[in-house]
Amino acid sequence: MKTLLHVKSSVFGDQGQSAQLAERLIKRWLADNADGQVVVRDLVASPIPHFDAGSIAALSTPAEQRTPEQQAAVELSDTLIAELQQADAVVLGAPMYNFAVPSQLKAWFDQVARNGVTFRYTEQGPEGLLQDKPVYVLATRGGLYRDVGLDFQVPWIKLILGFVGIKQVEVIYAEGLNMSDSQASLAQAQSELDALALA
Ligand SMILES: Cc1cc2nc3c(=O)[nH]c(=O)nc-3n(C[C@H](O)[C@H](O)[C@H](O)COP(=O)(O)O)c2cc1C
């Protein structure tokens, strides 16, 4: 049975444009994988705490010496990483908020990029430790940034996914969603999504 991980980060929940595009993509994926399961990680409904000095202390304390709080912090990181490891494919809702990913999504990446678990440093430089898998990024924006040299979001998402070993990144852009032609932009994104060859 295949597993699709849906990572949600829109503050608008299921009404968000990224969530609606995700729903469309997930329907297609389920049509191809009738016995597949979808695991939802909703970063807005269940926020992930910021990574801080306490997180580092928890991860570097031997299991038998951890306080209950440290144990809970490590378990959260372990759970998020396990969800990513066990997924055959990932749908990543990625709205643009203030030119970047939502802070909720940044907090998720801070938890799943873990030295010795999802990446490691070698003599030749960093090496990603996750098995490669398709990640479908749904990049929703109010304005236009694609191909004009002002997109600091999608290149960063590709960089950090590559850092942990994931190179199969497909991006569906829904741009100009706060502009007058937003319906046409959305329709374009939907048709790109429908044409996507899903693994
Ligand atoms: C707090 C906030 C910040 C935003 N910042 C930007 C931005 O920097 N650039 C942009 O093009 N759109 C920006 N937008 C618009 C969103 O990207 C747009 O509404 C998009 O559809 C959001 O996706 P979602 O509906 O999945 O949350 C912002 C929206 C919010 C709520």
PDB file of N, CA and C in Angstrom, residues 102-180:
ATOM      1  N   PRO A 102       5.492  29.919   4.684  1.00  0.00           N
ATOM      2  CA  PRO A 102       4.915  30.218   5.997  1.00  0.00           C
ATOM      3  C   PRO A 102       5.862  29.743   7.104  1.00  0.00           C
ATOM      4  N   SER A 103       5.894  30.486   8.193  1.00  0.00           N
ATOM      5  CA  SER A 103       6.826  30.117   9.270  1.00  0.00           C
ATOM      6  C   SER A 103       6.513  28.709   9.795  1.00  0.00           C
ATOM      7  N   GLN A 104       5.247  28.304   9.665  1.00  0.00           N
ATOM      8  CA  GLN A 104       4.883  26.938  10.095  1.00  0.00           C
ATOM      9  C   GLN A 104       5.644  25.894   9.267  1.00  0.00           C
ATOM     10  N   LEU A 105       5.782  26.181   7.976  1.00  0.00           N
ATOM     11  CA  LEU A 105       6.481  25.228   7.106  1.00  0.00           C
ATOM     12  C   LEU A 105       7.989  25.262   7.373  1.00  0.00           C
ATOM     13  N   LYS A 106       8.506  26.446   7.660  1.00  0.00           N
ATOM     14  CA  LYS A 106       9.931  26.559   8.022  1.00  0.00           C
ATOM     15  C   LYS A 106      10.199  25.751   9.298  1.00  0.00           C
ATOM     16  N   ALA A 107       9.272  25.837  10.260  1.00  0.00           N
ATOM     17  CA  ALA A 107       9.445  25.087  11.519  1.00  0.00           C
ATOM     18  C   ALA A 107       9.482  23.579  11.245  1.00  0.00           C
ATOM     19  N   TRP A 108       8.678  23.141  10.278  1.00  0.00           N
ATOM     20  CA  TRP A 108       8.675  21.707   9.911  1.00  0.00           C
ATOM     21  C   TRP A 108      10.021  21.305   9.328  1.00  0.00           C
ATOM     22  N   PHE A 109      10.519  22.113   8.388  1.00  0.00           N
ATOM     23  CA  PHE A 109      11.822  21.790   7.801  1.00  0.00           C
ATOM     24  C   PHE A 109      12.909  21.795   8.875  1.00  0.00           C
ATOM     25  N   ASP A 110      12.815  22.726   9.833  1.00  0.00           N
ATOM     26  CA  ASP A 110      13.828  22.768  10.901  1.00  0.00           C
ATOM     27  C   ASP A 110      13.830  21.470  11.715  1.00  0.00           C
ATOM     28  N   GLN A 111      12.682  20.832  11.809  1.00  0.00           N
ATOM     29  CA  GLN A 111      12.596  19.574  12.565  1.00  0.00           C
ATOM     30  C   GLN A 111      13.046  18.371  11.743  1.00  0.00           C
ATOM     31  N   VAL A 112      12.748  18.389  10.439  1.00  0.00           N
ATOM     32  CA  VAL A 112      13.049  17.179   9.647  1.00  0.00           C
ATOM     33  C   VAL A 112      14.467  17.184   9.078  1.00  0.00           C
ATOM     34  N   ALA A 113      15.105  18.351   9.011  1.00  0.00           N
ATOM     35  CA  ALA A 113      16.512  18.381   8.572  1.00  0.00           C
ATOM     36  C   ALA A 113      17.371  18.104   9.809  1.00  0.00           C
ATOM     37  N   ARG A 114      17.721  16.854  10.020  1.00  0.00           N
ATOM     38  CA  ARG A 114      18.409  16.476  11.269  1.00  0.00           C
ATOM     39  C   ARG A 114      19.722  15.768  10.962  1.00  0.00           C
ATOM     40  N   ASN A 115      20.782  16.338  11.492  1.00  0.00           N
ATOM     41  CA  ASN A 115      22.125  15.802  11.248  1.00  0.00           C
ATOM     42  C   ASN A 115      22.225  14.349  11.717  1.00  0.00           C
ATOM     43  N   GLY A 116      22.729  13.505  10.849  1.00  0.00           N
ATOM     44  CA  GLY A 116      22.911  12.091  11.187  1.00  0.00           C
ATOM     45  C   GLY A 116      21.675  11.256  10.923  1.00  0.00           C
ATOM     46  N   VAL A 117      20.554  11.899  10.633  1.00  0.00           N
ATOM     47  CA  VAL A 117      19.307  11.155  10.385  1.00  0.00           C
ATOM     48  C   VAL A 117      18.811  11.403   8.948  1.00  0.00           C
ATOM     49  N   THR A 118      18.664  12.665   8.571  1.00  0.00           N
ATOM     50  CA  THR A 118      18.201  12.956   7.207  1.00  0.00           C
ATOM     51  C   THR A 118      19.312  13.557   6.338  1.00  0.00           C
ATOM     52  N   PHE A 119      20.406  13.956   6.966  1.00  0.00           N
ATOM     53  CA  PHE A 119      21.592  14.370   6.198  1.00  0.00           C
ATOM     54  C   PHE A 119      22.817  14.126   7.071  1.00  0.00           C
ATOM     55  N   ARG A 120      23.980  14.133   6.423  1.00  0.00           N
ATOM     56  CA  ARG A 120      25.236  14.063   7.187  1.00  0.00           C
ATOM     57  C   ARG A 120      26.309  14.795   6.405  1.00  0.00           C
ATOM     58  N   TYR A 121      27.323  15.203   7.125  1.00  0.00           N
ATOM     59  CA  TYR A 121      28.449  15.853   6.485  1.00  0.00           C
ATOM     60  C   TYR A 121      29.532  14.818   6.224  1.00  0.00           C
ATOM     61  N   THR A 122      30.059  14.848   5.004  1.00  0.00           N
ATOM     62  CA  THR A 122      31.146  13.929   4.653  1.00  0.00           C
ATOM     63  C   THR A 122      32.344  14.766   4.203  1.00  0.00           C
ATOM     64  N   GLU A 123      33.443  14.088   3.909  1.00  0.00           N
ATOM     65  CA  GLU A 123      34.632  14.794   3.400  1.00  0.00           C
ATOM     66  C   GLU A 123      34.287  15.546   2.120  1.00  0.00           C
ATOM     67  N   GLN A 124      33.306  14.990   1.384  1.00  0.00           N
ATOM     68  CA  GLN A 124      32.934  15.594   0.102  1.00  0.00           C
ATOM     69  C   GLN A 124      31.831  16.648   0.250  1.00  0.00           C
ATOM     70  N   GLY A 125      31.399  16.892   1.465  1.00  0.00           N
ATOM     71  CA  GLY A 125      30.326  17.872   1.664  1.00  0.00           C
ATOM     72  C   GLY A 125      29.084  17.183   2.196  1.00  0.00           C
ATOM     73  N   PRO A 126      27.962  17.926   2.285  1.00  0.00           N
ATOM     74  CA  PRO A 126      26.754  17.329   2.856  1.00  0.00           C
ATOM     75  C   PRO A 126      26.160  16.242   1.964  1.00  0.00           C
ATOM     76  N   GLU A 127      25.566  15.259   2.621  1.00  0.00           N
ATOM     77  CA  GLU A 127      24.928  14.162   1.884  1.00  0.00           C
ATOM     78  C   GLU A 127      23.529  13.933   2.447  1.00  0.00           C
ATOM     79  N   GLY A 128      22.516  13.945   1.570  1.00  0.00           N
ATOM     80  CA  GLY A 128      21.140  13.681   2.000  1.00  0.00           C
ATOM     81  C   GLY A 128      20.953  12.204   2.267  1.00  0.00           C
ATOM     82  N   LEU A 129      20.216  11.870   3.320  1.00  0.00           N
ATOM     83  CA  LEU A 129      20.052  10.470   3.707  1.00  0.00           C
ATOM     84  C   LEU A 129      18.653   9.926   3.442  1.00  0.00           C
ATOM     85  N   LEU A 130      17.737  10.792   3.017  1.00  0.00           N
ATOM     86  CA  LEU A 130      16.389  10.286   2.721  1.00  0.00           C
ATOM     87  C   LEU A 130      16.372   9.652   1.338  1.00  0.00           C
ATOM     88  N   GLN A 131      15.534   8.628   1.209  1.00  0.00           N
ATOM     89  CA  GLN A 131      15.341   8.041  -0.114  1.00  0.00           C
ATOM     90  C   GLN A 131      14.625   9.062  -0.985  1.00  0.00           C
ATOM     91  N   ASP A 132      15.076   9.179  -2.221  1.00  0.00           N
ATOM     92  CA  ASP A 132      14.440  10.143  -3.121  1.00  0.00           C
ATOM     93  C   ASP A 132      12.979   9.728  -3.376  1.00  0.00           C
ATOM     94  N   LYS A 133      12.121  10.695  -3.553  1.00  0.00           N
ATOM     95  CA  LYS A 133      10.694  10.418  -3.806  1.00  0.00           C
ATOM     96  C   LYS A 133      10.078  11.661  -4.427  1.00  0.00           C
ATOM     97  N   PRO A 134       8.966  11.518  -5.136  1.00  0.00           N
ATOM     98  CA  PRO A 134       8.365  12.709  -5.723  1.00  0.00           C
ATOM     99  C   PRO A 134       7.748  13.620  -4.668  1.00  0.00           C
ATOM    100  N   VAL A 135       8.064  14.893  -4.782  1.00  0.00           N
ATOM    101  CA  VAL A 135       7.418  15.903  -3.942  1.00  0.00           C
ATOM    102  C   VAL A 135       6.740  16.898  -4.878  1.00  0.00           C
ATOM    103  N   TYR A 136       5.439  17.038  -4.713  1.00  0.00           N
ATOM    104  CA  TYR A 136       4.661  17.972  -5.534  1.00  0.00           C
ATOM    105  C   TYR A 136       4.443  19.240  -4.717  1.00  0.00           C
ATOM    106  N   VAL A 137       5.093  20.301  -5.147  1.00  0.00           N
ATOM    107  CA  VAL A 137       5.011  21.567  -4.418  1.00  0.00           C
ATOM    108  C   VAL A 137       3.927  22.426  -5.050  1.00  0.00           C
ATOM    109  N   LEU A 138       2.974  22.852  -4.244  1.00  0.00           N
ATOM    110  CA  LEU A 138       1.894  23.713  -4.733  1.00  0.00           C
ATOM    111  C   LEU A 138       2.193  25.127  -4.272  1.00  0.00           C
ATOM    112  N   ALA A 139       2.786  25.899  -5.189  1.00  0.00           N
ATOM    113  CA  ALA A 139       3.292  27.235  -4.854  1.00  0.00           C
ATOM    114  C   ALA A 139       2.238  28.278  -5.199  1.00  0.00           C
ATOM    115  N   THR A 140       1.526  28.743  -4.181  1.00  0.00           N
ATOM    116  CA  THR A 140       0.460  29.729  -4.395  1.00  0.00           C
ATOM    117  C   THR A 140       0.951  31.110  -3.960  1.00  0.00           C
ATOM    118  N   ARG A 141       0.690  32.086  -4.814  1.00  0.00           N
ATOM    119  CA  ARG A 141       1.157  33.450  -4.527  1.00  0.00           C
ATOM    120  C   ARG A 141       0.124  34.487  -4.974  1.00  0.00           C
ATOM    121  N   GLY A 142       0.122  35.592  -4.250  1.00  0.00           N
ATOM    122  CA  GLY A 142      -0.739  36.692  -4.654  1.00  0.00           C
ATOM    123  C   GLY A 142      -0.198  37.410  -5.871  1.00  0.00           C
ATOM    124  N   GLY A 143       1.123  37.501  -5.980  1.00  0.00           N
ATOM    125  CA  GLY A 143       1.759  38.240  -7.073  1.00  0.00           C
ATOM    126  C   GLY A 143       2.486  37.317  -8.039  1.00  0.00           C
ATOM    127  N   LEU A 144       3.379  37.907  -8.827  1.00  0.00           N
ATOM    128  CA  LEU A 144       4.098  37.170  -9.868  1.00  0.00           C
ATOM    129  C   LEU A 144       5.594  37.180  -9.563  1.00  0.00           C
ATOM    130  N   TYR A 145       6.163  36.014  -9.408  1.00  0.00           N
ATOM    131  CA  TYR A 145       7.582  35.927  -9.041  1.00  0.00           C
ATOM    132  C   TYR A 145       8.350  34.947  -9.910  1.00  0.00           C
ATOM    133  N   ARG A 146       7.614  34.030 -10.527  1.00  0.00           N
ATOM    134  CA  ARG A 146       8.263  32.961 -11.280  1.00  0.00           C
ATOM    135  C   ARG A 146       9.056  33.547 -12.456  1.00  0.00           C
ATOM    136  N   ASP A 147      10.254  33.082 -12.594  1.00  0.00           N
ATOM    137  CA  ASP A 147      11.098  33.426 -13.755  1.00  0.00           C
ATOM    138  C   ASP A 147      11.444  34.908 -13.852  1.00  0.00           C
ATOM    139  N   VAL A 148      11.256  35.676 -12.789  1.00  0.00           N
ATOM    140  CA  VAL A 148      11.671  37.082 -12.859  1.00  0.00           C
ATOM    141  C   VAL A 148      12.803  37.379 -11.865  1.00  0.00           C
ATOM    142  N   GLY A 149      13.387  36.313 -11.333  1.00  0.00           N
ATOM    143  CA  GLY A 149      14.551  36.478 -10.461  1.00  0.00           C
ATOM    144  C   GLY A 149      14.212  36.939  -9.054  1.00  0.00           C
ATOM    145  N   LEU A 150      12.934  36.869  -8.674  1.00  0.00           N
ATOM    146  CA  LEU A 150      12.547  37.348  -7.342  1.00  0.00           C
ATOM    147  C   LEU A 150      11.946  36.242  -6.482  1.00  0.00           C
ATOM    148  N   ASP A 151      12.078  35.017  -6.972  1.00  0.00           N
ATOM    149  CA  ASP A 151      11.484  33.911  -6.220  1.00  0.00           C
ATOM    150  C   ASP A 151      12.520  33.327  -5.273  1.00  0.00           C
ATOM    151  N   PHE A 152      12.411  33.661  -3.993  1.00  0.00           N
ATOM    152  CA  PHE A 152      13.327  33.127  -2.984  1.00  0.00           C
ATOM    153  C   PHE A 152      12.715  31.932  -2.269  1.00  0.00           C
ATOM    154  N   GLN A 153      11.501  31.579  -2.685  1.00  0.00           N
ATOM    155  CA  GLN A 153      10.782  30.539  -1.964  1.00  0.00           C
ATOM    156  C   GLN A 153      11.000  29.160  -2.581  1.00  0.00           C
ATOM    157  N   VAL A 154      10.594  28.993  -3.848  1.00  0.00           N
ATOM    158  CA  VAL A 154      10.720  27.674  -4.479  1.00  0.00           C
ATOM    159  C   VAL A 154      12.184  27.239  -4.583  1.00  0.00           C
ATOM    160  N   PRO A 155      13.128  28.137  -4.953  1.00  0.00           N
ATOM    161  CA  PRO A 155      14.535  27.686  -4.954  1.00  0.00           C
ATOM    162  C   PRO A 155      14.982  27.205  -3.579  1.00  0.00           C
ATOM    163  N   TRP A 156      14.500  27.855  -2.532  1.00  0.00           N
ATOM    164  CA  TRP A 156      14.872  27.421  -1.177  1.00  0.00           C
ATOM    165  C   TRP A 156      14.269  26.049  -0.862  1.00  0.00           C
ATOM    166  N   ILE A 157      13.012  25.851  -1.245  1.00  0.00           N
ATOM    167  CA  ILE A 157      12.370  24.548  -1.000  1.00  0.00           C
ATOM    168  C   ILE A 157      13.154  23.444  -1.722  1.00  0.00           C
ATOM    169  N   LYS A 158      13.546  23.717  -2.976  1.00  0.00           N
ATOM    170  CA  LYS A 158      14.318  22.713  -3.727  1.00  0.00           C
ATOM    171  C   LYS A 158      15.675  22.471  -3.059  1.00  0.00           C
ATOM    172  N   LEU A 159      16.277  23.552  -2.562  1.00  0.00           N
ATOM    173  CA  LEU A 159      17.590  23.429  -1.921  1.00  0.00           C
ATOM    174  C   LEU A 159      17.514  22.537  -0.682  1.00  0.00           C
ATOM    175  N   ILE A 160      16.551  22.798   0.167  1.00  0.00           N
ATOM    176  CA  ILE A 160      16.514  22.044   1.428  1.00  0.00           C
ATOM    177  C   ILE A 160      16.031  20.611   1.206  1.00  0.00           C
ATOM    178  N   LEU A 161      15.118  20.419   0.242  1.00  0.00           N
ATOM    179  CA  LEU A 161      14.720  19.035  -0.063  1.00  0.00           C
ATOM    180  C   LEU A 161      15.925  18.268  -0.623  1.00  0.00           C
ATOM    181  N   GLY A 162      16.693  18.917  -1.502  1.00  0.00           N
ATOM    182  CA  GLY A 162      17.892  18.278  -2.052  1.00  0.00           C
ATOM    183  C   GLY A 162      18.901  17.975  -0.956  1.00  0.00           C
ATOM    184  N   PHE A 163      18.984  18.870   0.013  1.00  0.00           N
ATOM    185  CA  PHE A 163      19.919  18.705   1.132  1.00  0.00           C
ATOM    186  C   PHE A 163      19.643  17.415   1.907  1.00  0.00           C
ATOM    187  N   VAL A 164      18.366  17.051   2.014  1.00  0.00           N
ATOM    188  CA  VAL A 164      18.038  15.801   2.729  1.00  0.00           C
ATOM    189  C   VAL A 164      17.867  14.621   1.757  1.00  0.00           C
ATOM    190  N   GLY A 165      18.183  14.832   0.488  1.00  0.00           N
ATOM    191  CA  GLY A 165      18.230  13.718  -0.464  1.00  0.00           C
ATOM    192  C   GLY A 165      17.080  13.637  -1.448  1.00  0.00           C
ATOM    193  N   ILE A 166      16.179  14.617  -1.419  1.00  0.00           N
ATOM    194  CA  ILE A 166      15.007  14.535  -2.301  1.00  0.00           C
ATOM    195  C   ILE A 166      15.182  15.476  -3.494  1.00  0.00           C
ATOM    196  N   LYS A 167      15.275  14.854  -4.662  1.00  0.00           N
ATOM    197  CA  LYS A 167      15.560  15.628  -5.888  1.00  0.00           C
ATOM    198  C   LYS A 167      14.359  15.666  -6.836  1.00  0.00           C
ATOM    199  N   GLN A 168      13.425  14.736  -6.639  1.00  0.00           N
ATOM    200  CA  GLN A 168      12.287  14.660  -7.583  1.00  0.00           C
ATOM    201  C   GLN A 168      11.208  15.672  -7.201  1.00  0.00           C
ATOM    202  N   VAL A 169      11.485  16.924  -7.457  1.00  0.00           N
ATOM    203  CA  VAL A 169      10.559  17.978  -7.028  1.00  0.00           C
ATOM    204  C   VAL A 169       9.828  18.545  -8.247  1.00  0.00           C
ATOM    205  N   GLU A 170       8.511  18.466  -8.201  1.00  0.00           N
ATOM    206  CA  GLU A 170       7.671  19.044  -9.259  1.00  0.00           C
ATOM    207  C   GLU A 170       6.942  20.238  -8.653  1.00  0.00           C
ATOM    208  N   VAL A 171       6.983  21.364  -9.329  1.00  0.00           N
ATOM    209  CA  VAL A 171       6.337  22.562  -8.787  1.00  0.00           C
ATOM    210  C   VAL A 171       5.169  22.971  -9.670  1.00  0.00           C
ATOM    211  N   ILE A 172       4.019  23.124  -9.043  1.00  0.00           N
ATOM    212  CA  ILE A 172       2.858  23.712  -9.726  1.00  0.00           C
ATOM    213  C   ILE A 172       2.727  25.136  -9.180  1.00  0.00           C
ATOM    214  N   TYR A 173       2.839  26.105 -10.066  1.00  0.00           N
ATOM    215  CA  TYR A 173       2.731  27.504  -9.651  1.00  0.00           C
ATOM    216  C   TYR A 173       1.312  28.000  -9.875  1.00  0.00           C
ATOM    217  N   ALA A 174       0.749  28.600  -8.843  1.00  0.00           N
ATOM    218  CA  ALA A 174      -0.511  29.339  -9.008  1.00  0.00           C
ATOM    219  C   ALA A 174      -0.190  30.763  -8.580  1.00  0.00           C
ATOM    220  N   GLU A 175       0.111  31.600  -9.557  1.00  0.00           N
ATOM    221  CA  GLU A 175       0.575  32.954  -9.251  1.00  0.00           C
ATOM    222  C   GLU A 175      -0.515  33.977  -9.552  1.00  0.00           C
ATOM    223  N   GLY A 176      -0.305  35.169  -9.067  1.00  0.00           N
ATOM    224  CA  GLY A 176      -1.227  36.268  -9.357  1.00  0.00           C
ATOM    225  C   GLY A 176      -2.607  36.055  -8.750  1.00  0.00           C
ATOM    226  N   LEU A 177      -2.650  35.332  -7.632  1.00  0.00           N
ATOM    227  CA  LEU A 177      -3.970  34.992  -7.068  1.00  0.00           C
ATOM    228  C   LEU A 177      -4.646  36.182  -6.393  1.00  0.00           C
ATOM    229  N   ASN A 178      -3.888  37.238  -6.147  1.00  0.00           N
ATOM    230  CA  ASN A 178      -4.507  38.461  -5.617  1.00  0.00           C
ATOM    231  C   ASN A 178      -4.589  39.538  -6.692  1.00  0.00           C
ATOM    232  N   MET A 179      -4.490  39.135  -7.950  1.00  0.00           N
ATOM    233  CA  MET A 179      -4.543  40.096  -9.054  1.00  0.00           C
ATOM    234  C   MET A 179      -5.839  39.900  -9.835  1.00  0.00           C
ATOM    235  N   SER A 180      -6.065  40.807 -10.785  1.00  0.00           N
ATOM    236  CA  SER A 180      -7.373  40.810 -11.449  1.00  0.00           C
ATOM    237  C   SER A 180      -7.629  39.531 -12.235  1.00  0.00           C
TER     238      SER A 180
END
